[in-house]
Each structure stands twice: as structure tokens, then as C-alpha cells.
Amino acid sequence: VMCNIWSRYRENPDMDTEELTLGDIEKFIIDNRDELSEVRGIGLTGGDPLLMRRDFVQIVKTIRNNLAGVHLGVQTNGLIPELAYERLRQIISFYPDFSLAVSLDGIGETHSFIRGTPEAFEKITQTIKYAHDLGIKDISCGMTLNKYNYKEIKEVQVYAQKLGVEFSCFSAEVSDYFNNMVNNEFLFTDK
């Protein structure tokens, strides 16, 4: 209910051609290496690159090889645990300090409803367990607040602690970037 950027790609599949290629990313890094030398952290997001970019492992490797001093991490919805596990396994083989942030927008059915995916809550829980199994130390959960979940903040915080991960809350953004300009799902009720 908070981000409909995926619908742009479904409605207009040619938008995939607007994505940066692995070559584009590598060229940008090499061409701007001096300017990027002061960067200490890069968070990879945008939809869900961990799950949707077939070349995600190569992207991480390219950044790591060219910007050795930068800390890398990814933000994921965690909805395909087995794919997340496989890609994370490959990444930590050459970069064990990789960070993972997983969206957790409610407990049980609340999270599944917000994500529009049956069993989404169970899937993200499995993704987090896989990350622990792989030895990833820096794992966090982010909760984007909206009218459906704001009353569950404490419950989500407790659940994140139970999973052994950090917890953060975010205010929902309404913007063209998220393709949600006509969506009032973020407005809190007076109750």
C-alpha cells in the first residue's frame, strides 16, 4: 500500500531498458573514483535489487573491487527467501561484512496485507533467519508507518529484538518516485 513503483514496470515493461547496466555502474565508479573515495557507505535499494537484479552479486563485486573502503548493504522486501539466501551466500564469500535491511511493516497479516503478498510475514522471517545462518552480523528491520500499522510499532520492535536485529521506523513518503501520488493509504486516523 505504500510503494507502487513495481506497477510502472508491469504497465510499461520497456522501462527495464532505463535501468543502469553493470557496465554503466562500473564505468560510473571508475570515472568518478576520486570523488567517490570519500564515500564510507552505499545502500543498494530501488525496488528490490537483491531479488530483481540477476546481476546483483556482480554489482556488489564491482563496487567492492573499485571502492574497497566503502561499506555496502542492501534493502530488501525479503519476499523470496531462497533467492535472497543464494545471492547473500555468494556475496559473503567475497565480502563477509555485507549488511542487510529487511522491510517489516507489521506483525503477521498486517505485514502481509501491506506488502500485498500472502505469507509475506513468514517469508521475511525466513529471509532474516537465512541471513543469520549465513553469519551476516549487520541485519536490521525497517517499518514504514501508515494507517494500517502505526499501532503495532512496539510489537514490531519486540519481534525484531526477538529475531536479533536492529529496528527502525520511517514515515511514509508520498511522491512520484514511489508512484503513489494518488494514494491516501498513509494518512493516520484520529482514532
Short mmCIF file of C-alpha atoms in Angstrom, two decimals:
data_model
loop_
_atom_site.label_atom_id
_atom_site.label_comp_id
_atom_site.label_asym_id
_atom_site.label_seq_id
_atom_site.Cartn_x
_atom_site.Cartn_y
_atom_site.Cartn_z
CA VAL A 1 0.00 0.00 0.00
CA MET A 2 2.96 2.36 0.27
CA CYS A 3 5.01 1.92 -2.87
CA ASN A 4 3.67 1.19 -6.31
CA ILE A 5 6.87 1.62 -8.27
CA TRP A 6 6.58 -2.01 -9.37
CA SER A 7 3.34 -1.19 -11.23
CA ARG A 8 5.23 1.15 -13.57
CA TYR A 9 7.31 -1.75 -14.79
CA ARG A 10 4.30 -4.01 -15.15
CA GLU A 11 2.43 -1.36 -17.14
CA ASN A 12 5.48 -0.41 -19.19
CA PRO A 13 7.95 -3.33 -19.47
CA ASP A 14 10.28 -1.30 -21.69
CA MET A 15 11.26 0.70 -18.58
CA ASP A 16 13.76 -2.09 -17.84
CA THR A 17 15.93 -0.59 -20.55
CA GLU A 18 16.23 2.57 -18.43
CA GLU A 19 17.98 0.69 -15.63
CA LEU A 20 21.72 1.10 -15.30
CA THR A 21 23.62 -1.89 -16.66
CA LEU A 22 26.52 -3.49 -14.82
CA GLY A 23 28.79 -1.79 -17.36
CA ASP A 24 27.17 1.60 -16.67
CA ILE A 25 27.72 1.15 -12.94
CA GLU A 26 31.34 0.11 -13.36
CA LYS A 27 32.05 2.99 -15.75
CA PHE A 28 30.49 5.50 -13.35
CA ILE A 29 32.58 4.20 -10.45
CA ILE A 30 35.82 4.18 -12.44
CA ASP A 31 35.18 7.61 -13.99
CA ASN A 32 34.38 9.10 -10.56
CA ARG A 33 36.74 7.12 -8.36
CA ASP A 34 38.47 10.22 -6.97
CA GLU A 35 35.18 11.86 -5.99
CA LEU A 36 33.86 8.60 -4.57
CA SER A 37 36.99 7.93 -2.50
CA GLU A 38 35.46 9.75 0.50
CA VAL A 39 32.24 7.68 0.45
CA ARG A 40 32.02 5.41 3.50
CA GLY A 41 28.73 3.63 2.87
CA ILE A 42 26.47 2.69 -0.02
CA GLY A 43 22.99 1.33 0.44
CA LEU A 44 21.65 -0.51 -2.58
CA THR A 45 17.89 -0.12 -2.94
CA GLY A 46 15.34 0.75 -5.54
CA GLY A 47 12.54 -1.70 -5.77
CA ASP A 48 14.47 -4.71 -4.57
CA PRO A 49 17.81 -5.13 -6.36
CA LEU A 50 18.76 -8.18 -4.27
CA LEU A 51 15.82 -10.09 -5.69
CA MET A 52 15.17 -8.42 -9.03
CA ARG A 53 18.62 -7.79 -10.49
CA ARG A 54 20.08 -11.00 -11.89
CA ASP A 55 23.47 -9.29 -11.83
CA PHE A 56 23.19 -8.10 -8.22
CA VAL A 57 26.13 -10.17 -6.96
CA GLN A 58 28.28 -8.79 -9.79
CA ILE A 59 27.17 -5.23 -8.92
CA VAL A 60 28.31 -5.72 -5.32
CA LYS A 61 31.59 -7.25 -6.52
CA THR A 62 32.18 -4.35 -8.92
CA ILE A 63 31.63 -1.75 -6.21
CA ARG A 64 33.74 -3.73 -3.73
CA ASN A 65 36.61 -4.17 -6.19
CA ASN A 66 36.69 -0.49 -7.13
CA LEU A 67 35.80 1.13 -3.79
CA ALA A 68 37.41 -1.15 -1.24
CA GLY A 69 36.90 1.25 1.68
CA VAL A 70 33.13 1.58 1.31
CA HIS A 71 30.67 -0.40 3.42
CA LEU A 72 27.86 -1.99 1.36
CA GLY A 73 24.37 -3.14 2.20
CA VAL A 74 21.02 -3.79 0.61
CA GLN A 75 17.43 -3.04 1.48
CA THR A 76 15.06 -5.89 0.62
CA ASN A 77 11.42 -6.81 0.99
CA GLY A 78 12.60 -10.36 1.71
CA LEU A 79 9.72 -11.95 -0.19
CA ILE A 80 11.81 -14.60 -1.96
CA PRO A 81 13.87 -16.12 0.87
CA GLU A 82 15.61 -18.85 -1.15
CA LEU A 83 16.80 -16.40 -3.80
CA ALA A 84 17.93 -13.97 -1.10
CA TYR A 85 19.82 -16.80 0.62
CA GLU A 86 21.64 -17.81 -2.56
CA ARG A 87 22.67 -14.28 -3.51
CA LEU A 88 23.70 -13.38 0.04
CA ARG A 89 25.71 -16.62 0.25
CA GLN A 90 27.61 -15.64 -2.89
CA ILE A 91 28.20 -12.09 -1.64
CA ILE A 92 29.55 -13.01 1.77
CA SER A 93 32.02 -15.41 0.14
CA PHE A 94 33.96 -12.32 -1.02
CA TYR A 95 32.51 -9.65 1.31
CA PRO A 96 31.60 -11.01 4.77
CA ASP A 97 30.73 -7.55 6.19
CA PHE A 98 27.77 -7.04 3.84
CA SER A 99 24.69 -5.52 5.57
CA LEU A 100 21.04 -6.46 5.16
CA ALA A 101 17.95 -4.36 5.87
CA VAL A 102 14.58 -6.08 5.63
CA SER A 103 11.22 -4.32 5.49
CA LEU A 104 8.95 -5.35 8.38
CA ASP A 105 5.74 -3.34 8.30
CA GLY A 106 3.63 -5.14 10.88
CA ILE A 107 3.02 -8.43 12.62
CA GLY A 108 1.53 -11.39 10.74
CA GLU A 109 -1.37 -10.46 8.50
CA THR A 110 -0.71 -6.73 8.84
CA HIS A 111 2.66 -7.07 7.13
CA SER A 112 1.24 -9.44 4.50
CA PHE A 113 -1.62 -7.04 3.75
CA ILE A 114 0.66 -4.02 3.44
CA ARG A 115 3.02 -5.93 1.16
CA GLY A 116 0.14 -7.39 -0.87
CA THR A 117 1.63 -10.86 -0.66
CA PRO A 118 0.26 -13.90 1.16
CA GLU A 119 2.59 -15.12 3.92
CA ALA A 120 4.87 -12.10 3.47
CA PHE A 121 5.49 -12.03 7.23
CA GLU A 122 6.67 -15.65 7.24
CA LYS A 123 8.83 -15.01 4.18
CA ILE A 124 10.69 -12.07 5.68
CA THR A 125 11.17 -14.01 8.90
CA GLN A 126 12.75 -16.82 6.86
CA THR A 127 14.96 -14.32 4.99
CA ILE A 128 16.23 -12.97 8.31
CA LYS A 129 16.86 -16.49 9.62
CA TYR A 130 18.81 -17.32 6.46
CA ALA A 131 20.91 -14.17 6.92
CA HIS A 132 21.72 -15.25 10.49
CA ASP A 133 22.56 -18.76 9.26
CA LEU A 134 24.99 -17.24 6.77
CA GLY A 135 26.69 -15.29 9.54
CA ILE A 136 25.60 -11.82 8.45
CA LYS A 137 26.10 -9.66 11.52
CA ASP A 138 24.57 -6.34 10.45
CA ILE A 139 20.85 -7.07 9.96
CA SER A 140 18.11 -4.54 10.53
CA CYS A 141 14.36 -4.22 10.06
CA GLY A 142 12.66 -1.07 8.89
CA MET A 143 8.99 -0.29 9.45
CA THR A 144 7.35 2.28 7.20
CA LEU A 145 4.43 3.74 9.10
CA ASN A 146 0.94 4.07 7.65
CA LYS A 147 -2.65 3.97 8.89
CA TYR A 148 -2.67 0.17 8.95
CA ASN A 149 0.39 -0.45 11.10
CA TYR A 150 1.24 2.51 13.33
CA LYS A 151 -0.43 0.89 16.34
CA GLU A 152 1.95 -2.08 16.02
CA ILE A 153 5.23 -0.18 16.42
CA LYS A 154 6.04 -1.66 19.83
CA GLU A 155 5.04 -5.17 18.74
CA VAL A 156 7.26 -4.95 15.67
CA GLN A 157 10.14 -3.62 17.77
CA VAL A 158 9.81 -6.54 20.19
CA TYR A 159 9.64 -9.01 17.30
CA ALA A 160 12.76 -7.52 15.70
CA GLN A 161 14.58 -7.84 19.03
CA LYS A 162 13.43 -11.47 19.26
CA LEU A 163 14.94 -12.03 15.81
CA GLY A 164 18.18 -10.42 16.98
CA VAL A 165 18.09 -7.50 14.55
CA GLU A 166 18.06 -3.70 14.81
CA PHE A 167 14.77 -1.86 14.43
CA SER A 168 13.91 1.49 12.80
CA CYS A 169 10.69 3.32 11.92
CA PHE A 170 10.16 5.56 8.92
CA SER A 171 7.48 7.96 7.85
CA ALA A 172 5.85 7.01 4.56
CA GLU A 173 6.69 9.21 1.63
CA VAL A 174 4.19 10.26 -0.99
CA SER A 175 5.94 11.07 -4.23
CA ASP A 176 6.07 10.43 -7.91
CA TYR A 177 9.22 8.40 -7.26
CA PHE A 178 7.17 5.77 -5.41
CA ASN A 179 4.29 6.07 -7.91
CA ASN A 180 1.87 6.65 -5.04
CA MET A 181 0.74 10.26 -5.54
CA VAL A 182 -2.96 9.36 -5.61
CA ASN A 183 -2.72 7.02 -2.66
CA ASN A 184 -4.08 8.17 0.71
CA GLU A 185 -3.06 4.97 2.47
CA PHE A 186 -0.56 6.89 4.59
CA LEU A 187 -2.93 9.22 6.36
CA PHE A 188 -3.37 8.37 10.02
CA THR A 189 -6.82 8.31 11.54
CA ASP A 190 -7.81 10.39 14.55
CA LYS A 191 -8.60 7.22 16.49
#
